[in-house]
mmCIF file of C-alpha atoms in Angstrom:
data_model
loop_
_atom_site.group_PDB
_atom_site.id
_atom_site.type_symbol
_atom_site.label_atom_id
_atom_site.label_comp_id
_atom_site.label_asym_id
_atom_site.label_seq_id
_atom_site.Cartn_x
_atom_site.Cartn_y
_atom_site.Cartn_z
ATOM 1 C CA UNK A 1 37.302 -54.110 -27.554
ATOM 2 C CA UNK A 2 34.031 -55.869 -28.716
ATOM 3 C CA UNK A 3 33.249 -57.218 -24.603
ATOM 4 C CA UNK A 4 33.752 -53.377 -24.066
ATOM 5 C CA UNK A 5 31.096 -51.892 -26.684
ATOM 6 C CA UNK A 6 28.773 -54.667 -25.542
ATOM 7 C CA UNK A 7 28.738 -53.313 -21.881
ATOM 8 C CA UNK A 8 28.489 -49.647 -23.322
ATOM 9 C CA UNK A 9 25.382 -50.118 -25.382
ATOM 10 C CA UNK A 10 23.877 -52.036 -22.677
ATOM 11 C CA UNK A 11 24.786 -48.982 -20.496
ATOM 12 C CA UNK A 12 23.049 -47.200 -22.972
ATOM 13 C CA UNK A 13 19.575 -49.036 -23.033
ATOM 14 C CA UNK A 14 19.501 -48.793 -19.439
ATOM 15 C CA UNK A 15 19.831 -44.676 -19.738
ATOM 16 C CA UNK A 16 17.297 -44.753 -22.599
ATOM 17 C CA UNK A 17 14.786 -47.763 -20.742
ATOM 18 C CA UNK A 18 15.081 -45.605 -17.570
ATOM 19 C CA UNK A 19 14.671 -41.915 -18.181
ATOM 20 C CA UNK A 20 11.362 -42.897 -20.826
ATOM 21 C CA UNK A 21 9.879 -44.795 -17.865
ATOM 22 C CA UNK A 22 10.455 -41.631 -15.598
ATOM 23 C CA UNK A 23 8.450 -39.663 -17.828
ATOM 24 C CA UNK A 24 5.965 -41.951 -18.525
ATOM 25 C CA UNK A 25 6.288 -41.841 -14.241
ATOM 26 C CA UNK A 26 6.132 -38.244 -13.975
ATOM 27 C CA UNK A 27 2.723 -38.004 -16.911
ATOM 28 C CA UNK A 28 1.233 -40.824 -14.584
ATOM 29 C CA UNK A 29 1.845 -38.772 -11.131
ATOM 30 C CA UNK A 30 0.400 -35.501 -12.917
ATOM 31 C CA UNK A 31 -2.668 -37.337 -15.066
ATOM 32 C CA UNK A 32 -5.655 -37.181 -12.988
ATOM 33 C CA UNK A 33 -6.937 -40.250 -10.753
ATOM 34 C CA UNK A 34 -9.346 -41.748 -12.385
ATOM 35 C CA UNK A 35 -10.456 -43.255 -9.234
ATOM 36 C CA UNK A 36 -11.656 -40.475 -7.754
ATOM 37 C CA UNK A 37 -14.194 -37.682 -8.039
ATOM 38 C CA UNK A 38 -12.454 -34.426 -9.158
ATOM 39 C CA UNK A 39 -13.459 -30.698 -7.864
ATOM 40 C CA UNK A 40 -12.908 -27.586 -8.347
ATOM 41 C CA UNK A 41 -13.071 -25.114 -6.431
ATOM 42 C CA UNK A 42 -12.757 -21.218 -5.795
ATOM 43 C CA UNK A 43 -10.360 -20.638 -3.218
ATOM 44 C CA UNK A 44 -9.163 -21.933 0.063
ATOM 45 C CA UNK A 45 -11.503 -22.016 2.720
ATOM 46 C CA UNK A 46 -14.044 -23.716 -0.351
ATOM 47 C CA UNK A 47 -11.086 -26.740 -0.679
ATOM 48 C CA UNK A 48 -10.877 -26.663 2.825
ATOM 49 C CA UNK A 49 -14.394 -27.267 3.531
ATOM 50 C CA UNK A 50 -14.741 -29.991 0.857
ATOM 51 C CA UNK A 51 -11.902 -31.978 1.710
ATOM 52 C CA UNK A 52 -13.016 -32.584 5.283
ATOM 53 C CA UNK A 53 -16.796 -33.604 3.346
ATOM 54 C CA UNK A 54 -14.906 -35.943 0.636
ATOM 55 C CA UNK A 55 -11.630 -36.233 1.624
ATOM 56 C CA UNK A 56 -9.892 -39.298 -0.100
ATOM 57 C CA UNK A 57 -12.933 -39.777 -2.700
ATOM 58 C CA UNK A 58 -12.252 -36.314 -4.474
ATOM 59 C CA UNK A 59 -9.175 -34.779 -6.189
ATOM 60 C CA UNK A 60 -9.698 -31.146 -5.690
ATOM 61 C CA UNK A 61 -8.687 -28.196 -8.345
ATOM 62 C CA UNK A 62 -8.109 -24.109 -7.087
ATOM 63 C CA UNK A 63 -8.751 -21.555 -9.337
ATOM 64 C CA UNK A 64 -7.391 -18.752 -7.457
ATOM 65 C CA UNK A 65 -4.360 -19.845 -5.877
ATOM 66 C CA UNK A 66 -3.516 -20.162 -2.533
ATOM 67 C CA UNK A 67 -2.340 -16.623 -1.313
ATOM 68 C CA UNK A 68 -4.390 -14.737 -2.850
ATOM 69 C CA UNK A 69 -6.941 -12.329 -2.083
ATOM 70 C CA UNK A 70 -9.901 -13.467 -3.521
ATOM 71 C CA UNK A 71 -12.247 -10.315 -3.577
ATOM 72 C CA UNK A 72 -12.006 -8.562 -7.458
ATOM 73 C CA UNK A 73 -10.058 -11.650 -8.024
ATOM 74 C CA UNK A 74 -10.273 -12.598 -11.483
ATOM 75 C CA UNK A 75 -9.032 -15.425 -13.221
ATOM 76 C CA UNK A 76 -6.410 -16.220 -16.151
ATOM 77 C CA UNK A 77 -6.905 -18.736 -18.668
ATOM 78 C CA UNK A 78 -4.055 -20.723 -16.740
ATOM 79 C CA UNK A 79 -7.090 -20.387 -13.764
ATOM 80 C CA UNK A 80 -8.899 -21.852 -15.195
ATOM 81 C CA UNK A 81 -7.349 -25.308 -16.035
ATOM 82 C CA UNK A 82 -8.098 -26.073 -12.778
ATOM 83 C CA UNK A 83 -11.666 -26.726 -14.184
ATOM 84 C CA UNK A 84 -10.138 -29.350 -16.850
ATOM 85 C CA UNK A 85 -12.048 -32.969 -15.740
ATOM 86 C CA UNK A 86 -14.029 -31.520 -12.751
ATOM 87 C CA UNK A 87 -17.101 -32.499 -12.379
ATOM 88 C CA UNK A 88 -18.424 -30.273 -10.245
ATOM 89 C CA UNK A 89 -17.256 -26.662 -9.510
ATOM 90 C CA UNK A 90 -18.051 -25.188 -5.909
ATOM 91 C CA UNK A 91 -17.590 -21.921 -5.151
ATOM 92 C CA UNK A 92 -18.621 -19.652 -1.929
ATOM 93 C CA UNK A 93 -21.537 -17.648 -3.723
ATOM 94 C CA UNK A 94 -23.141 -14.176 -2.445
ATOM 95 C CA UNK A 95 -21.094 -12.570 -4.312
ATOM 96 C CA UNK A 96 -18.250 -13.740 -4.454
ATOM 97 C CA UNK A 97 -17.317 -15.197 -7.699
ATOM 98 C CA UNK A 98 -19.990 -12.821 -9.431
ATOM 99 C CA UNK A 99 -17.522 -11.169 -11.744
ATOM 100 C CA UNK A 100 -15.972 -14.399 -13.132
ATOM 101 C CA UNK A 101 -18.580 -16.947 -12.690
ATOM 102 C CA UNK A 102 -19.762 -16.890 -16.080
ATOM 103 C CA UNK A 103 -16.306 -17.950 -17.349
ATOM 104 C CA UNK A 104 -16.571 -21.136 -15.572
ATOM 105 C CA UNK A 105 -18.930 -23.187 -18.052
ATOM 106 C CA UNK A 106 -17.153 -21.725 -21.016
ATOM 107 C CA UNK A 107 -13.400 -22.463 -19.789
ATOM 108 C CA UNK A 108 -14.723 -26.288 -18.678
ATOM 109 C CA UNK A 109 -14.228 -28.890 -20.819
ATOM 110 C CA UNK A 110 -17.481 -30.939 -20.522
ATOM 111 C CA UNK A 111 -21.266 -29.761 -20.581
ATOM 112 C CA UNK A 112 -21.535 -31.840 -18.162
ATOM 113 C CA UNK A 113 -19.656 -29.684 -15.160
ATOM 114 C CA UNK A 114 -22.547 -28.874 -12.623
ATOM 115 C CA UNK A 115 -21.894 -25.813 -10.409
ATOM 116 C CA UNK A 116 -22.282 -25.373 -6.700
ATOM 117 C CA UNK A 117 -23.004 -22.480 -4.654
ATOM 118 C CA UNK A 118 -21.841 -23.313 -1.084
ATOM 119 C CA UNK A 119 -24.287 -20.350 0.457
ATOM 120 C CA UNK A 120 -27.967 -22.110 -1.173
ATOM 121 C CA UNK A 121 -30.466 -20.980 1.651
ATOM 122 C CA UNK A 122 -28.347 -18.731 3.959
ATOM 123 C CA UNK A 123 -29.690 -16.170 4.521
ATOM 124 C CA UNK A 124 -27.009 -12.774 4.130
ATOM 125 C CA UNK A 125 -25.658 -10.222 5.995
ATOM 126 C CA UNK A 126 -26.783 -7.189 4.103
ATOM 127 C CA UNK A 127 -24.026 -4.043 3.220
ATOM 128 C CA UNK A 128 -23.974 -1.206 1.629
ATOM 129 C CA UNK A 129 -23.485 -1.657 -1.775
ATOM 130 C CA UNK A 130 -22.604 1.310 -4.869
ATOM 131 C CA UNK A 131 -24.255 4.663 -2.748
ATOM 132 C CA UNK A 132 -24.814 6.298 -6.412
ATOM 133 C CA UNK A 133 -26.893 3.235 -7.304
ATOM 134 C CA UNK A 134 -28.787 2.361 -4.087
ATOM 135 C CA UNK A 135 -28.101 -0.570 -3.739
ATOM 136 C CA UNK A 136 -27.437 -3.538 -0.871
ATOM 137 C CA UNK A 137 -24.875 -6.378 -1.673
ATOM 138 C CA UNK A 138 -24.110 -9.764 0.260
ATOM 139 C CA UNK A 139 -21.484 -10.085 2.637
ATOM 140 C CA UNK A 140 -20.289 -13.057 1.488
ATOM 141 C CA UNK A 141 -17.466 -13.917 4.169
ATOM 142 C CA UNK A 142 -19.760 -17.116 4.950
ATOM 143 C CA UNK A 143 -17.414 -19.550 5.503
ATOM 144 C CA UNK A 144 -16.045 -17.911 8.730
ATOM 145 C CA UNK A 145 -18.893 -18.128 10.894
ATOM 146 C CA UNK A 146 -19.970 -21.869 12.532
ATOM 147 C CA UNK A 147 -22.971 -21.635 11.077
ATOM 148 C CA UNK A 148 -22.065 -20.244 8.092
ATOM 149 C CA UNK A 149 -19.431 -23.499 7.802
ATOM 150 C CA UNK A 150 -21.955 -26.034 9.122
ATOM 151 C CA UNK A 151 -24.621 -24.728 5.843
ATOM 152 C CA UNK A 152 -22.132 -25.041 3.403
ATOM 153 C CA UNK A 153 -20.408 -28.186 4.339
ATOM 154 C CA UNK A 154 -23.883 -29.458 4.259
ATOM 155 C CA UNK A 155 -24.435 -28.478 0.353
ATOM 156 C CA UNK A 156 -21.361 -29.690 -0.629
ATOM 157 C CA UNK A 157 -22.142 -33.206 1.101
ATOM 158 C CA UNK A 158 -25.153 -32.795 -1.237
ATOM 159 C CA UNK A 159 -23.421 -32.457 -4.046
ATOM 160 C CA UNK A 160 -21.012 -35.013 -3.467
ATOM 161 C CA UNK A 161 -23.592 -37.620 -3.183
ATOM 162 C CA UNK A 162 -25.393 -36.360 -6.159
ATOM 163 C CA UNK A 163 -22.250 -36.843 -8.303
ATOM 164 C CA UNK A 164 -20.625 -39.874 -5.966
ATOM 165 C CA UNK A 165 -23.238 -41.926 -5.545
ATOM 166 C CA UNK A 166 -21.462 -44.742 -4.584
ATOM 167 C CA UNK A 167 -19.090 -43.441 -1.280
ATOM 168 C CA UNK A 168 -22.734 -41.920 -0.481
ATOM 169 C CA UNK A 169 -21.795 -43.740 3.060
ATOM 170 C CA UNK A 170 -18.683 -42.320 3.306
ATOM 171 C CA UNK A 171 -19.971 -38.114 2.749
ATOM 172 C CA UNK A 172 -22.603 -38.712 4.921
ATOM 173 C CA UNK A 173 -19.875 -39.596 7.658
ATOM 174 C CA UNK A 174 -17.789 -37.212 7.231
ATOM 175 C CA UNK A 175 -20.218 -34.848 7.247
ATOM 176 C CA UNK A 176 -21.666 -35.485 10.412
ATOM 177 C CA UNK A 177 -17.700 -35.956 12.223
ATOM 178 C CA UNK A 178 -17.117 -32.871 11.017
ATOM 179 C CA UNK A 179 -20.338 -30.839 11.334
ATOM 180 C CA UNK A 180 -19.828 -32.533 14.949
ATOM 181 C CA UNK A 181 -16.745 -31.062 15.443
ATOM 182 C CA UNK A 182 -18.179 -27.062 14.783
ATOM 183 C CA UNK A 183 -21.008 -28.009 17.695
ATOM 184 C CA UNK A 184 -18.362 -28.538 19.465
ATOM 185 C CA UNK A 185 -16.805 -24.865 18.888
ATOM 186 C CA UNK A 186 -20.576 -23.409 19.173
ATOM 187 C CA UNK A 187 -20.658 -25.076 22.660
ATOM 188 C CA UNK A 188 -17.459 -24.247 23.724
ATOM 189 C CA UNK A 189 -17.998 -20.243 23.071
ATOM 190 C CA UNK A 190 -21.120 -20.157 23.458
ATOM 191 C CA UNK A 191 -20.796 -20.545 27.286
ATOM 192 C CA UNK A 192 -17.609 -18.590 27.273
ATOM 193 C CA UNK A 193 -19.027 -15.557 24.859
ATOM 194 C CA UNK A 194 -22.080 -15.579 27.551
ATOM 195 C CA UNK A 195 -19.445 -14.635 30.618
ATOM 196 C CA UNK A 196 -17.693 -11.867 28.743
ATOM 197 C CA UNK A 197 -17.413 -8.055 30.086
ATOM 198 C CA UNK A 198 -17.473 -6.818 26.316
ATOM 199 C CA UNK A 199 -19.999 -8.281 23.543
ATOM 200 C CA UNK A 200 -17.784 -6.204 20.977
ATOM 201 C CA UNK A 201 -14.865 -6.451 19.045
ATOM 202 C CA UNK A 202 -12.402 -4.295 17.061
ATOM 203 C CA UNK A 203 -10.666 -5.721 12.859
ATOM 204 C CA UNK A 204 -9.212 -4.173 9.979
ATOM 205 C CA UNK A 205 -11.615 -5.726 7.707
ATOM 206 C CA UNK A 206 -15.609 -6.655 8.586
ATOM 207 C CA UNK A 207 -15.363 -9.778 7.271
ATOM 208 C CA UNK A 208 -16.666 -11.806 10.983
ATOM 209 C CA UNK A 209 -20.263 -10.385 10.492
ATOM 210 C CA UNK A 210 -21.566 -13.499 10.542
ATOM 211 C CA UNK A 211 -19.261 -15.427 13.640
ATOM 212 C CA UNK A 212 -20.066 -12.056 15.623
ATOM 213 C CA UNK A 213 -23.878 -13.113 14.670
ATOM 214 C CA UNK A 214 -23.507 -16.882 15.802
ATOM 215 C CA UNK A 215 -22.549 -15.356 19.484
ATOM 216 C CA UNK A 216 -24.361 -11.989 19.208
ATOM 217 C CA UNK A 217 -20.962 -9.990 19.788
ATOM 218 C CA UNK A 218 -21.021 -6.450 17.253
ATOM 219 C CA UNK A 219 -18.059 -6.369 14.767
ATOM 220 C CA UNK A 220 -16.359 -2.872 14.453
ATOM 221 C CA UNK A 221 -14.002 -2.403 11.291
ATOM 222 C CA UNK A 222 -11.260 0.165 9.879
ATOM 223 C CA UNK A 223 -12.415 -1.690 6.407
ATOM 224 C CA UNK A 224 -16.199 -2.525 4.927
ATOM 225 C CA UNK A 225 -16.420 -6.577 4.031
ATOM 226 C CA UNK A 226 -15.784 -5.490 1.021
ATOM 227 C CA UNK A 227 -12.657 -4.071 0.780
ATOM 228 C CA UNK A 228 -13.957 -1.024 -1.665
ATOM 229 C CA UNK A 229 -11.770 1.327 -0.488
ATOM 230 C CA UNK A 230 -9.885 3.555 1.719
ATOM 231 C CA UNK A 231 -11.792 4.308 4.966
ATOM 232 C CA UNK A 232 -12.748 8.406 5.675
ATOM 233 C CA UNK A 233 -10.754 10.120 8.017
ATOM 234 C CA UNK A 234 -13.997 10.605 9.772
ATOM 235 C CA UNK A 235 -14.609 7.416 10.104
ATOM 236 C CA UNK A 236 -10.877 6.841 11.455
ATOM 237 C CA UNK A 237 -11.628 9.099 14.220
ATOM 238 C CA UNK A 238 -14.958 7.785 15.239
ATOM 239 C CA UNK A 239 -13.701 4.565 15.783
ATOM 240 C CA UNK A 240 -10.304 5.783 17.232
ATOM 241 C CA UNK A 241 -12.544 7.912 19.844
ATOM 242 C CA UNK A 242 -15.178 4.343 20.854
ATOM 243 C CA UNK A 243 -11.622 2.662 21.174
ATOM 244 C CA UNK A 244 -10.421 5.308 23.298
ATOM 245 C CA UNK A 245 -14.124 5.610 25.521
ATOM 246 C CA UNK A 246 -14.433 2.395 25.534
ATOM 247 C CA UNK A 247 -10.898 1.062 26.644
ATOM 248 C CA UNK A 248 -10.209 -1.271 23.513
ATOM 249 C CA UNK A 249 -7.737 -3.341 23.813
ATOM 250 C CA UNK A 250 -6.866 -5.090 20.856
ATOM 251 C CA UNK A 251 -7.460 -4.268 17.218
ATOM 252 C CA UNK A 252 -7.466 -7.676 14.894
ATOM 253 C CA UNK A 253 -5.157 -7.247 11.897
ATOM 254 C CA UNK A 254 -6.394 -9.641 9.272
ATOM 255 C CA UNK A 255 -3.820 -12.035 7.579
ATOM 256 C CA UNK A 256 -4.466 -11.209 4.105
ATOM 257 C CA UNK A 257 -5.114 -7.203 4.421
ATOM 258 C CA UNK A 258 -2.355 -4.633 4.744
ATOM 259 C CA UNK A 259 -1.779 -4.156 8.624
ATOM 260 C CA UNK A 260 -0.956 -0.039 8.205
ATOM 261 C CA UNK A 261 -4.263 1.238 8.752
ATOM 262 C CA UNK A 262 -4.936 -1.547 11.670
ATOM 263 C CA UNK A 263 -1.726 -0.851 13.232
ATOM 264 C CA UNK A 264 -1.959 2.974 12.972
ATOM 265 C CA UNK A 265 -5.200 2.630 15.039
ATOM 266 C CA UNK A 266 -3.923 -0.140 17.556
ATOM 267 C CA UNK A 267 -1.211 2.574 18.270
ATOM 268 C CA UNK A 268 -3.031 5.456 18.474
ATOM 269 C CA UNK A 269 -5.846 3.858 21.071
ATOM 270 C CA UNK A 270 -2.485 2.220 23.144
ATOM 271 C CA UNK A 271 -4.244 -1.377 22.173
ATOM 272 C CA UNK A 272 -2.329 -4.368 20.790
ATOM 273 C CA UNK A 273 -2.534 -5.218 16.939
ATOM 274 C CA UNK A 274 -3.139 -8.914 17.207
ATOM 275 C CA UNK A 275 -3.162 -11.271 13.528
ATOM 276 C CA UNK A 276 -6.550 -12.884 13.225
ATOM 277 C CA UNK A 277 -7.121 -15.713 10.124
ATOM 278 C CA UNK A 278 -9.417 -15.260 7.779
ATOM 279 C CA UNK A 279 -8.714 -18.649 5.805
ATOM 280 C CA UNK A 280 -8.389 -17.060 1.899
ATOM 281 C CA UNK A 281 -5.812 -18.696 2.547
ATOM 282 C CA UNK A 282 -5.583 -21.892 5.202
ATOM 283 C CA UNK A 283 -2.338 -20.264 7.948
ATOM 284 C CA UNK A 284 0.664 -22.546 8.024
ATOM 285 C CA UNK A 285 0.191 -25.875 10.178
ATOM 286 C CA UNK A 286 -3.606 -25.735 10.736
ATOM 287 C CA UNK A 287 -6.516 -27.765 10.093
ATOM 288 C CA UNK A 288 -10.104 -25.939 9.451
ATOM 289 C CA UNK A 289 -10.919 -26.271 12.322
ATOM 290 C CA UNK A 290 -8.036 -25.114 14.276
ATOM 291 C CA UNK A 291 -8.216 -21.668 12.650
ATOM 292 C CA UNK A 292 -11.723 -21.361 13.711
ATOM 293 C CA UNK A 293 -10.522 -22.176 17.208
ATOM 294 C CA UNK A 294 -7.923 -19.879 16.807
ATOM 295 C CA UNK A 295 -9.900 -17.172 16.210
ATOM 296 C CA UNK A 296 -13.285 -17.532 17.942
ATOM 297 C CA UNK A 297 -9.852 -17.463 21.086
ATOM 298 C CA UNK A 298 -8.102 -14.983 20.051
ATOM 299 C CA UNK A 299 -11.855 -12.287 20.069
ATOM 300 C CA UNK A 300 -12.352 -14.085 23.714
ATOM 301 C CA UNK A 301 -9.097 -12.748 24.709
ATOM 302 C CA UNK A 302 -9.612 -9.356 23.644
ATOM 303 C CA UNK A 303 -13.171 -8.967 25.705
ATOM 304 C CA UNK A 304 -12.463 -9.902 29.275
#
């Protein structure tokens, strides 16, 4: 009987110790990695650019969750917890995060948090803002352009080197590798677009102005770049007439925007509705470069 009791006691102690280890393991797994630079970013595209330059040296947290449209987003206290332990906060800029940028400093757990505007030094495409105030606002979609991605990733490289000079060589090497991939895409599609029959493409959401500028193309769209309201009947008629007159065969539908109006336009002009990515959330099984190439190939196919 004593032997049975002893065995039971040993088993109980073992289970207790294993449970304790499991809890400790969970805590360790969830705790910040002390050997990595902790970076918070505003949304998925900036995360991908940061990951491309930082690779294994950075731990990245998102403010805007994957699958969430960043236009007009307002973070909760839970969202802002991504700033915990971060030394850098990297955001797109050009007004995309302006509505909540002032909350970042007060939510950070350190006065040493450095804010990095990834669009610094870029020339913005100006859009008509509030007509009553007569203001012009910046088109924020710089990350969808090859030139824009190159500039933003360069700003990120500079910020990572400043925060973590010990890995300067790696950040420089990673940037050069990423830049070369962008340059290769530019070379490939500059040659293709130069031979295209048409130079314009139709989108549901005017997110591709910078990309169009890369290759001297023209973007026409159903909704404006800021998603600031439903298109007017007049605008839809003008676009419908344009598509019919120019025999447009493709209307692009963005992955993060309601497809209804674009699909209606496609039906009206006997065109195909084709998905295209805004990279506000990375497509499944695609890298950032893969998704850029996908967009370029779909646009190129629509022009021929």
